[in-house]
PDB file of C-alpha atoms in Angstrom:
ATOM      1  CA  TYR A 278     107.166  27.855 151.741  1.00 77.00           C
ATOM      2  CA  PRO A 279     106.802  25.360 154.614  1.00 79.00           C
ATOM      3  CA  PHE A 280     107.116  27.812 157.529  1.00 84.00           C
ATOM      4  CA  LEU A 281     105.172  30.656 159.101  1.00 85.00           C
ATOM      5  CA  TYR A 282     106.316  33.985 157.670  1.00 90.00           C
ATOM      6  CA  ARG A 283     105.504  37.660 158.144  1.00 90.00           C
ATOM      7  CA  THR A 284     104.326  40.004 155.363  1.00 90.00           C
ATOM      8  CA  ASN A 285     104.383  43.130 157.566  1.00 88.00           C
ATOM      9  CA  TYR A 286     104.819  43.897 161.233  1.00 87.00           C
ATOM     10  CA  ARG A 287     101.249  42.824 162.061  1.00 87.00           C
ATOM     11  CA  THR A 288     100.427  40.034 159.593  1.00 89.00           C
ATOM     12  CA  TRP A 289     101.584  36.387 159.506  1.00 90.00           C
ATOM     13  CA  TYR A 290     100.908  33.697 156.881  1.00 89.00           C
ATOM     14  CA  ASP A 291     101.140  29.916 156.865  1.00 88.00           C
ATOM     15  CA  LYS A 292     100.601  28.421 153.385  1.00 82.00           C
ATOM     16  CA  SER A 293     102.384  25.120 153.959  1.00 81.00           C
ATOM     17  CA  THR A 294      99.421  22.711 153.605  1.00 75.00           C
ATOM     18  CA  PRO A 295      97.303  21.628 151.875  1.00 77.00           C
ATOM     19  CA  THR A 296      97.645  22.282 148.145  1.00 85.00           C
ATOM     20  CA  PRO A 297      94.788  24.590 147.036  1.00 88.00           C
ATOM     21  CA  VAL A 298      92.564  23.515 144.148  1.00 93.00           C
ATOM     22  CA  SER A 299      89.899  25.825 142.745  1.00 93.00           C
ATOM     23  CA  LEU A 300      87.356  25.711 139.929  1.00 96.00           C
ATOM     24  CA  ASN A 301      86.152  28.975 138.420  1.00 96.00           C
ATOM     25  CA  ARG A 302      83.210  29.742 136.170  1.00 96.00           C
ATOM     26  CA  ASN A 303      83.149  33.185 134.594  1.00 97.00           C
ATOM     27  CA  CYS A 304      80.573  35.021 132.512  1.00 97.00           C
ATOM     28  CA  GLN A 305      80.776  38.500 131.014  1.00 97.00           C
ATOM     29  CA  ILE A 306      78.383  40.528 128.862  1.00 98.00           C
ATOM     30  CA  TYR A 307      79.479  43.806 127.297  1.00 97.00           C
ATOM     31  CA  GLY A 308      77.714  46.343 125.102  1.00 98.00           C
ATOM     32  CA  GLU A 309      78.365  49.849 123.807  1.00 97.00           C
ATOM     33  CA  TYR A 310      76.680  52.605 121.839  1.00 97.00           C
ATOM     34  CA  LYS A 311      78.522  55.386 120.007  1.00 96.00           C
ATOM     35  CA  ASN A 312      77.157  58.482 118.306  1.00 95.00           C
ATOM     36  CA  THR A 313      80.139  60.544 117.254  1.00 93.00           C
ATOM     37  CA  VAL A 314      78.123  63.333 115.653  1.00 91.00           C
ATOM     38  CA  GLN A 315      76.119  63.961 118.832  1.00 92.00           C
ATOM     39  CA  GLU A 316      79.159  63.205 121.063  1.00 94.00           C
ATOM     40  CA  PHE A 317      77.122  60.654 123.003  1.00 96.00           C
ATOM     41  CA  PHE A 318      78.642  57.378 124.211  1.00 97.00           C
ATOM     42  CA  VAL A 319      77.337  54.576 126.430  1.00 97.00           C
ATOM     43  CA  THR A 320      79.080  51.406 127.624  1.00 97.00           C
ATOM     44  CA  ALA A 321      77.795  48.723 129.992  1.00 98.00           C
ATOM     45  CA  ALA A 322      79.250  45.455 131.267  1.00 98.00           C
ATOM     46  CA  PHE A 323      78.058  42.663 133.541  1.00 98.00           C
ATOM     47  CA  TYR A 324      80.505  40.184 135.077  1.00 97.00           C
ATOM     48  CA  TYR A 325      79.833  37.061 137.168  1.00 97.00           C
ATOM     49  CA  ARG A 326      82.266  34.616 138.793  1.00 97.00           C
ATOM     50  CA  HIS A 327      81.542  31.435 140.750  1.00 97.00           C
ATOM     51  CA  THR A 328      84.432  29.709 142.532  1.00 96.00           C
ATOM     52  CA  ARG A 329      84.646  26.323 144.251  1.00 96.00           C
ATOM     53  CA  GLN A 330      87.776  25.581 146.267  1.00 94.00           C
ATOM     54  CA  ASN A 331      89.066  23.015 148.721  1.00 93.00           C
ATOM     55  CA  THR A 332      90.872  25.413 151.065  1.00 91.00           C
ATOM     56  CA  LEU A 333      90.033  28.512 153.038  1.00 90.00           C
ATOM     57  CA  TYR A 334      92.241  30.958 154.898  1.00 86.00           C
ATOM     58  CA  GLY A 335      91.425  30.982 158.593  1.00 87.00           C
ATOM     59  CA  GLN A 336      92.444  34.068 160.519  1.00 87.00           C
ATOM     60  CA  VAL A 337      93.387  34.295 164.158  1.00 87.00           C
ATOM     61  CA  ILE A 338      93.184  37.859 165.441  1.00 85.00           C
ATOM     62  CA  SER A 339      95.097  38.834 168.546  1.00 84.00           C
ATOM     63  CA  ARG A 340      95.823  42.187 170.134  1.00 82.00           C
ATOM     64  CA  ASP A 341      99.006  42.848 168.173  1.00 85.00           C
ATOM     65  CA  SER A 342      98.762  40.743 165.018  1.00 86.00           C
ATOM     66  CA  THR A 343      96.671  38.657 162.631  1.00 87.00           C
ATOM     67  CA  ALA A 344      97.745  35.182 161.492  1.00 90.00           C
ATOM     68  CA  TYR A 345      96.332  33.530 158.341  1.00 88.00           C
ATOM     69  CA  THR A 346      96.499  29.740 158.003  1.00 88.00           C
ATOM     70  CA  ARG A 347      95.349  27.784 154.979  1.00 88.00           C
ATOM     71  CA  CYS A 348      92.846  25.148 156.090  1.00 87.00           C
ATOM     72  CA  ARG A 349      91.271  22.217 154.254  1.00 89.00           C
ATOM     73  CA  LEU A 350      87.621  23.203 153.889  1.00 90.00           C
ATOM     74  CA  ASN A 351      85.420  22.869 150.837  1.00 92.00           C
ATOM     75  CA  ASN A 352      83.670  26.167 150.149  1.00 93.00           C
ATOM     76  CA  ARG A 353      82.357  28.367 147.385  1.00 94.00           C
ATOM     77  CA  SER A 354      82.224  32.096 146.673  1.00 94.00           C
ATOM     78  CA  GLU A 355      80.341  34.306 144.240  1.00 96.00           C
ATOM     79  CA  TYR A 356      80.999  37.722 142.808  1.00 96.00           C
ATOM     80  CA  TRP A 357      79.111  39.884 140.338  1.00 96.00           C
ATOM     81  CA  SER A 358      79.447  43.459 139.151  1.00 97.00           C
ATOM     82  CA  PHE A 359      77.658  45.850 136.830  1.00 97.00           C
ATOM     83  CA  THR A 360      79.678  48.767 135.451  1.00 97.00           C
ATOM     84  CA  GLY A 361      78.900  51.454 132.931  1.00 97.00           C
ATOM     85  CA  THR A 362      79.857  54.805 131.433  1.00 97.00           C
ATOM     86  CA  LEU A 363      77.758  57.647 130.064  1.00 97.00           C
ATOM     87  CA  SER A 364      79.478  60.440 128.145  1.00 97.00           C
ATOM     88  CA  LYS A 365      78.046  63.510 126.402  1.00 96.00           C
ATOM     89  CA  GLY A 366      79.860  66.398 124.771  1.00 96.00           C
ATOM     90  CA  PHE A 367      78.535  69.835 123.823  1.00 94.00           C
ATOM     91  CA  TYR A 368      80.862  71.189 121.160  1.00 91.00           C
ATOM     92  CA  ASP A 369      79.320  74.671 120.910  1.00 90.00           C
ATOM     93  CA  TRP A 370      79.621  75.145 124.663  1.00 93.00           C
ATOM     94  CA  ARG A 371      83.129  73.639 124.911  1.00 93.00           C
ATOM     95  CA  LEU A 372      81.687  71.272 127.517  1.00 96.00           C
ATOM     96  CA  LYS A 373      82.273  67.571 128.197  1.00 96.00           C
ATOM     97  CA  THR A 374      80.361  65.511 130.753  1.00 97.00           C
ATOM     98  CA  SER A 375      80.649  61.882 131.828  1.00 97.00           C
ATOM     99  CA  LEU A 376      79.461  59.486 134.498  1.00 97.00           C
ATOM    100  CA  ASN A 377      81.143  56.227 135.521  1.00 97.00           C
ATOM    101  CA  PHE A 378      79.290  53.903 137.867  1.00 96.00           C
ATOM    102  CA  SER A 379      79.649  50.420 139.308  1.00 97.00           C
ATOM    103  CA  LEU A 380      77.644  48.128 141.555  1.00 96.00           C
ATOM    104  CA  SER A 381      79.114  44.912 142.956  1.00 95.00           C
ATOM    105  CA  ARG A 382      78.393  42.132 145.417  1.00 94.00           C
ATOM    106  CA  SER A 383      80.650  39.391 146.802  1.00 93.00           C
ATOM    107  CA  MET A 384      79.540  36.414 148.901  1.00 94.00           C
ATOM    108  CA  GLY A 385      81.486  33.650 150.585  1.00 92.00           C
ATOM    109  CA  LYS A 386      82.652  32.191 153.887  1.00 91.00           C
ATOM    110  CA  GLN A 387      85.138  33.350 156.467  1.00 86.00           C
ATOM    111  CA  LEU A 388      86.872  31.500 159.291  1.00 86.00           C
ATOM    112  CA  THR A 389      87.842  33.776 162.189  1.00 84.00           C
ATOM    113  CA  ASN A 390      89.170  32.534 165.526  1.00 83.00           C
ATOM    114  CA  GLY A 391      87.677  29.112 164.789  1.00 83.00           C
ATOM    115  CA  LEU A 392      84.208  30.442 163.919  1.00 85.00           C
ATOM    116  CA  LEU A 393      82.934  29.775 160.363  1.00 88.00           C
ATOM    117  CA  GLN A 394      80.458  32.353 159.013  1.00 87.00           C
ATOM    118  CA  THR A 395      79.036  33.478 155.704  1.00 91.00           C
ATOM    119  CA  TYR A 396      79.413  37.081 154.504  1.00 89.00           C
ATOM    120  CA  ARG A 397      77.985  39.395 151.878  1.00 91.00           C
ATOM    121  CA  TYR A 398      79.646  42.652 150.829  1.00 89.00           C
ATOM    122  CA  ASP A 399      77.913  45.271 148.642  1.00 91.00           C
ATOM    123  CA  TYR A 400      79.513  48.364 147.128  1.00 90.00           C
ATOM    124  CA  LEU A 401      78.203  51.208 144.972  1.00 93.00           C
ATOM    125  CA  LYS A 402      80.430  53.779 143.285  1.00 94.00           C
ATOM    126  CA  ALA A 403      79.612  56.735 141.009  1.00 96.00           C
ATOM    127  CA  GLU A 404      82.006  59.233 139.414  1.00 97.00           C
ATOM    128  CA  PRO A 405      80.610  62.286 137.589  1.00 97.00           C
ATOM    129  CA  ARG A 406      83.057  64.516 135.697  1.00 97.00           C
ATOM    130  CA  ILE A 407      82.640  67.880 133.953  1.00 97.00           C
ATOM    131  CA  ILE A 408      85.264  69.661 131.829  1.00 97.00           C
ATOM    132  CA  TRP A 409      84.366  73.174 130.658  1.00 96.00           C
ATOM    133  CA  SER A 410      86.421  75.666 128.688  1.00 95.00           C
ATOM    134  CA  PRO A 411      84.285  78.830 128.282  1.00 92.00           C
ATOM    135  CA  VAL A 412      87.218  80.607 126.601  1.00 91.00           C
ATOM    136  CA  ARG A 413      90.426  79.235 125.157  1.00 89.00           C
ATOM    137  CA  SER A 414      92.551  80.558 128.010  1.00 93.00           C
ATOM    138  CA  LEU A 415      90.453  79.057 130.834  1.00 94.00           C
ATOM    139  CA  GLU A 416      89.625  75.433 131.654  1.00 96.00           C
ATOM    140  CA  ALA A 417      87.668  74.142 134.646  1.00 97.00           C
ATOM    141  CA  GLU A 418      87.418  70.488 135.622  1.00 97.00           C
ATOM    142  CA  TYR A 419      85.112  69.064 138.285  1.00 97.00           C
ATOM    143  CA  HIS A 420      85.410  65.436 139.368  1.00 97.00           C
ATOM    144  CA  ALA A 421      83.458  63.790 142.177  1.00 96.00           C
ATOM    145  CA  THR A 422      83.554  60.274 143.614  1.00 94.00           C
ATOM    146  CA  PHE A 423      80.701  58.816 145.627  1.00 93.00           C
ATOM    147  CA  GLY A 424      81.140  55.482 147.392  1.00 89.00           C
ATOM    148  CA  TYR A 425      78.700  53.515 149.533  1.00 87.00           C
ATOM    149  CA  GLY A 426      79.510  50.118 150.981  1.00 83.00           C
ATOM    150  CA  GLY A 427      78.312  47.774 153.683  1.00 82.00           C
ATOM    151  CA  SER A 428      78.843  44.187 154.818  1.00 83.00           C
ATOM    152  CA  LYS A 429      76.739  41.491 156.476  1.00 84.00           C
ATOM    153  CA  ILE A 430      78.500  38.712 158.398  1.00 81.00           C
ATOM    154  CA  GLY A 431      76.569  35.668 159.570  1.00 78.00           C
ATOM    155  CA  GLY A 432      72.954  36.176 160.516  1.00 75.00           C
ATOM    156  CA  LYS A 433      73.334  39.061 162.972  1.00 72.00           C
ATOM    157  CA  THR A 434      76.522  41.046 162.440  1.00 73.00           C
ATOM    158  CA  ARG A 435      76.449  44.033 160.105  1.00 75.00           C
ATOM    159  CA  LEU A 436      79.113  46.628 159.359  1.00 71.00           C
ATOM    160  CA  SER A 437      77.337  49.978 159.256  1.00 72.00           C
ATOM    161  CA  PRO A 438      77.161  51.278 155.670  1.00 75.00           C
ATOM    162  CA  LEU A 439      79.674  54.050 155.025  1.00 77.00           C
ATOM    163  CA  VAL A 440      79.388  56.996 152.655  1.00 81.00           C
ATOM    164  CA  ASP A 441      82.535  58.501 151.153  1.00 85.00           C
ATOM    165  CA  PHE A 442      82.183  61.607 149.006  1.00 89.00           C
ATOM    166  CA  VAL A 443      85.106  63.389 147.351  1.00 92.00           C
ATOM    167  CA  GLN A 444      84.887  66.533 145.212  1.00 95.00           C
ATOM    168  CA  ARG A 445      87.769  67.930 143.176  1.00 96.00           C
ATOM    169  CA  LEU A 446      87.895  71.226 141.280  1.00 97.00           C
ATOM    170  CA  HIS A 447      90.824  72.281 139.067  1.00 96.00           C
ATOM    171  CA  LEU A 448      91.091  75.664 137.342  1.00 96.00           C
ATOM    172  CA  THR A 449      93.740  76.504 134.741  1.00 96.00           C
ATOM    173  CA  LEU A 450      94.187  80.008 133.315  1.00 96.00           C
ATOM    174  CA  ASN A 451      96.687  80.798 130.540  1.00 93.00           C
ATOM    175  CA  VAL A 452      97.734  84.399 129.875  1.00 92.00           C
ATOM    176  CA  GLY A 453     100.678  84.801 127.513  1.00 89.00           C
ATOM    177  CA  ASN A 454     103.628  82.897 128.965  1.00 90.00           C
ATOM    178  CA  PHE A 455     101.956  82.555 132.361  1.00 94.00           C
ATOM    179  CA  GLU A 456      99.813  79.679 133.589  1.00 94.00           C
ATOM    180  CA  LEU A 457      97.859  79.885 136.851  1.00 96.00           C
ATOM    181  CA  ARG A 458      96.573  76.695 138.460  1.00 96.00           C
ATOM    182  CA  LEU A 459      94.156  76.468 141.368  1.00 96.00           C
ATOM    183  CA  SER A 460      92.893  73.205 142.816  1.00 96.00           C
ATOM    184  CA  GLY A 461      90.675  72.247 145.708  1.00 95.00           C
ATOM    185  CA  GLU A 462      89.552  68.918 147.160  1.00 94.00           C
ATOM    186  CA  HIS A 463      86.725  68.324 149.612  1.00 93.00           C
ATOM    187  CA  TYR A 464      86.442  65.005 151.470  1.00 90.00           C
ATOM    188  CA  ARG A 465      83.346  63.953 153.358  1.00 88.00           C
ATOM    189  CA  ASN A 466      84.037  60.594 155.029  1.00 81.00           C
ATOM    190  CA  ASP A 467      82.134  58.369 157.413  1.00 77.00           C
ATOM    191  CA  LEU A 468      84.555  56.982 159.992  1.00 74.00           C
ATOM    192  CA  ASN A 469      81.726  54.981 161.583  1.00 72.00           C
ATOM    193  CA  SER A 470      77.949  55.207 161.908  1.00 69.00           C
ATOM    194  CA  GLU A 471      78.204  58.222 164.240  1.00 75.00           C
ATOM    195  CA  THR A 472      81.385  60.057 163.222  1.00 78.00           C
ATOM    196  CA  HIS A 473      81.687  62.045 159.990  1.00 81.00           C
ATOM    197  CA  LEU A 474      84.677  64.039 158.808  1.00 81.00           C
ATOM    198  CA  ASN A 475      84.793  67.019 156.426  1.00 86.00           C
ATOM    199  CA  THR A 476      88.207  68.067 155.134  1.00 88.00           C
ATOM    200  CA  LEU A 477      89.089  70.736 152.564  1.00 91.00           C
ATOM    201  CA  PHE A 478      92.462  70.963 150.795  1.00 93.00           C
ATOM    202  CA  ALA A 479      93.670  73.618 148.345  1.00 95.00           C
ATOM    203  CA  ASP A 480      96.823  74.220 146.277  1.00 95.00           C
ATOM    204  CA  ALA A 481      97.931  77.017 143.951  1.00 96.00           C
ATOM    205  CA  SER A 482     100.768  77.398 141.469  1.00 96.00           C
ATOM    206  CA  LEU A 483     102.019  79.946 138.934  1.00 96.00           C
ATOM    207  CA  VAL A 484     104.090  78.820 135.952  1.00 95.00           C
ATOM    208  CA  TYR A 485     106.129  81.027 133.596  1.00 94.00           C
ATOM    209  CA  LYS A 486     107.550  79.589 130.365  1.00 90.00           C
ATOM    210  CA  SER A 487     110.221  81.328 128.317  1.00 87.00           C
ATOM    211  CA  LYS A 488     111.794  79.401 125.432  1.00 84.00           C
ATOM    212  CA  LYS A 489     113.678  76.557 127.132  1.00 87.00           C
ATOM    213  CA  TRP A 490     113.192  77.815 130.689  1.00 90.00           C
ATOM    214  CA  ARG A 491     110.319  77.029 133.021  1.00 92.00           C
ATOM    215  CA  TRP A 492     109.712  78.725 136.374  1.00 94.00           C
ATOM    216  CA  GLU A 493     107.102  77.526 138.839  1.00 94.00           C
ATOM    217  CA  ALA A 494     106.055  78.900 142.212  1.00 96.00           C
ATOM    218  CA  SER A 495     103.612  76.777 144.181  1.00 95.00           C
ATOM    219  CA  LEU A 496     101.848  76.986 147.525  1.00 95.00           C
ATOM    220  CA  ASN A 497     100.516  73.677 148.852  1.00 93.00           C
ATOM    221  CA  ASN A 498      98.038  72.952 151.631  1.00 93.00           C
ATOM    222  CA  LEU A 499      96.734  76.527 151.735  1.00 93.00           C
ATOM    223  CA  PHE A 500      94.473  75.848 154.720  1.00 93.00           C
ATOM    224  CA  ASN A 501      97.313  74.173 156.651  1.00 92.00           C
ATOM    225  CA  LYS A 502      95.416  70.976 157.453  1.00 90.00           C
ATOM    226  CA  LYS A 503      97.282  68.795 159.947  1.00 88.00           C
ATOM    227  CA  GLU A 504      95.449  65.441 159.851  1.00 86.00           C
ATOM    228  CA  TYR A 505      93.261  63.309 157.594  1.00 84.00           C
ATOM    229  CA  ALA A 506      91.331  60.157 158.523  1.00 82.00           C
ATOM    230  CA  TYR A 507      89.351  57.587 156.560  1.00 77.00           C
ATOM    231  CA  THR A 508      87.760  54.164 157.027  1.00 75.00           C
ATOM    232  CA  LEU A 509      88.015  51.282 154.551  1.00 70.00           C
ATOM    233  CA  TYR A 510      85.923  48.121 154.344  1.00 65.00           C
ATOM    234  CA  SER A 511      86.992  44.752 153.070  1.00 63.00           C
ATOM    235  CA  ALA A 512      84.452  41.978 152.763  1.00 59.00           C
ATOM    236  CA  THR A 513      84.566  41.148 156.474  1.00 64.00           C
ATOM    237  CA  GLN A 514      86.648  43.830 158.196  1.00 65.00           C
ATOM    238  CA  SER A 515      86.849  47.569 158.656  1.00 67.00           C
ATOM    239  CA  SER A 516      89.954  49.629 159.372  1.00 73.00           C
ATOM    240  CA  THR A 517      90.385  53.312 160.173  1.00 76.00           C
ATOM    241  CA  SER A 518      93.599  55.155 159.303  1.00 80.00           C
ATOM    242  CA  ARG A 519      94.756  58.556 160.496  1.00 83.00           C
ATOM    243  CA  LEU A 520      97.448  60.354 158.540  1.00 85.00           C
ATOM    244  CA  ASN A 521      99.604  63.301 159.532  1.00 90.00           C
ATOM    245  CA  ILE A 522      99.786  65.838 156.710  1.00 89.00           C
ATOM    246  CA  ARG A 523     102.703  68.049 155.784  1.00 90.00           C
ATOM    247  CA  PRO A 524     101.985  71.654 156.827  1.00 91.00           C
ATOM    248  CA  ARG A 525     101.551  74.546 154.430  1.00 93.00           C
ATOM    249  CA  GLU A 526     104.611  74.858 152.206  1.00 94.00           C
ATOM    250  CA  ALA A 527     105.928  77.059 149.416  1.00 95.00           C
ATOM    251  CA  MET A 528     108.186  75.812 146.636  1.00 94.00           C
ATOM    252  CA  ILE A 529     110.001  77.399 143.690  1.00 95.00           C
ATOM    253  CA  THR A 530     111.146  75.227 140.793  1.00 94.00           C
ATOM    254  CA  LEU A 531     113.403  76.138 137.887  1.00 93.00           C
ATOM    255  CA  SER A 532     113.968  73.814 134.953  1.00 93.00           C
ATOM    256  CA  ARG A 533     115.601  74.041 131.537  1.00 89.00           C
ATOM    257  CA  GLN A 534     114.992  71.913 128.464  1.00 85.00           C
ATOM    258  CA  PHE A 535     117.988  70.872 126.378  1.00 85.00           C
TER     259      PHE A 535
END
């Protein structure tokens, strides 16, 4: 498309010239171990990508918008990641545990307001999960996500590393035709190096099933939270978003299966 165009109300793109040419080299190593009898599983993967290209998007940041223009500039970028999964089950205890993790790094060049700089972005993520059913009528699931990321731009500029930690707990209890569900989520976010936010959400629902009918009464946002905020990093930028949340609400649902 030979003209400047807008992708949203704050972002413009110009991809008219020149024609981009890139050369990629990729390498991946994968391995796994399975022991079905012991319910123990391990997977691991390493991925590497090296890219050479003749163009680079230059960004011009103003007060109200950001414009990206494709420029002729030979450059290269690198990316690698290491991911894995550990899983162990305990049949006699009705317990399942797992851990997913990843570590990645990306390196390249950026062109901002006419200034060309190198960058390096590192990110670590871990996700433990536990599913426990002490009795047939009760199941508990715990799932947490831990994220840690930071960026270095040029020789002096650093984006302060941020820690994001999310915990989720879901409880399900079945008694006859009734099913009770309780869920809670705790967010601990770094908005910047000095500001941290703790937010707790909770929902509850009661379901009754009778032949082809299904009744459900739910109560959402039990603590009546009004706002949630979080900060995201890209390789060279950070952005903070604040969201207004729907207040506490009750809902009754009736459905029939034909």
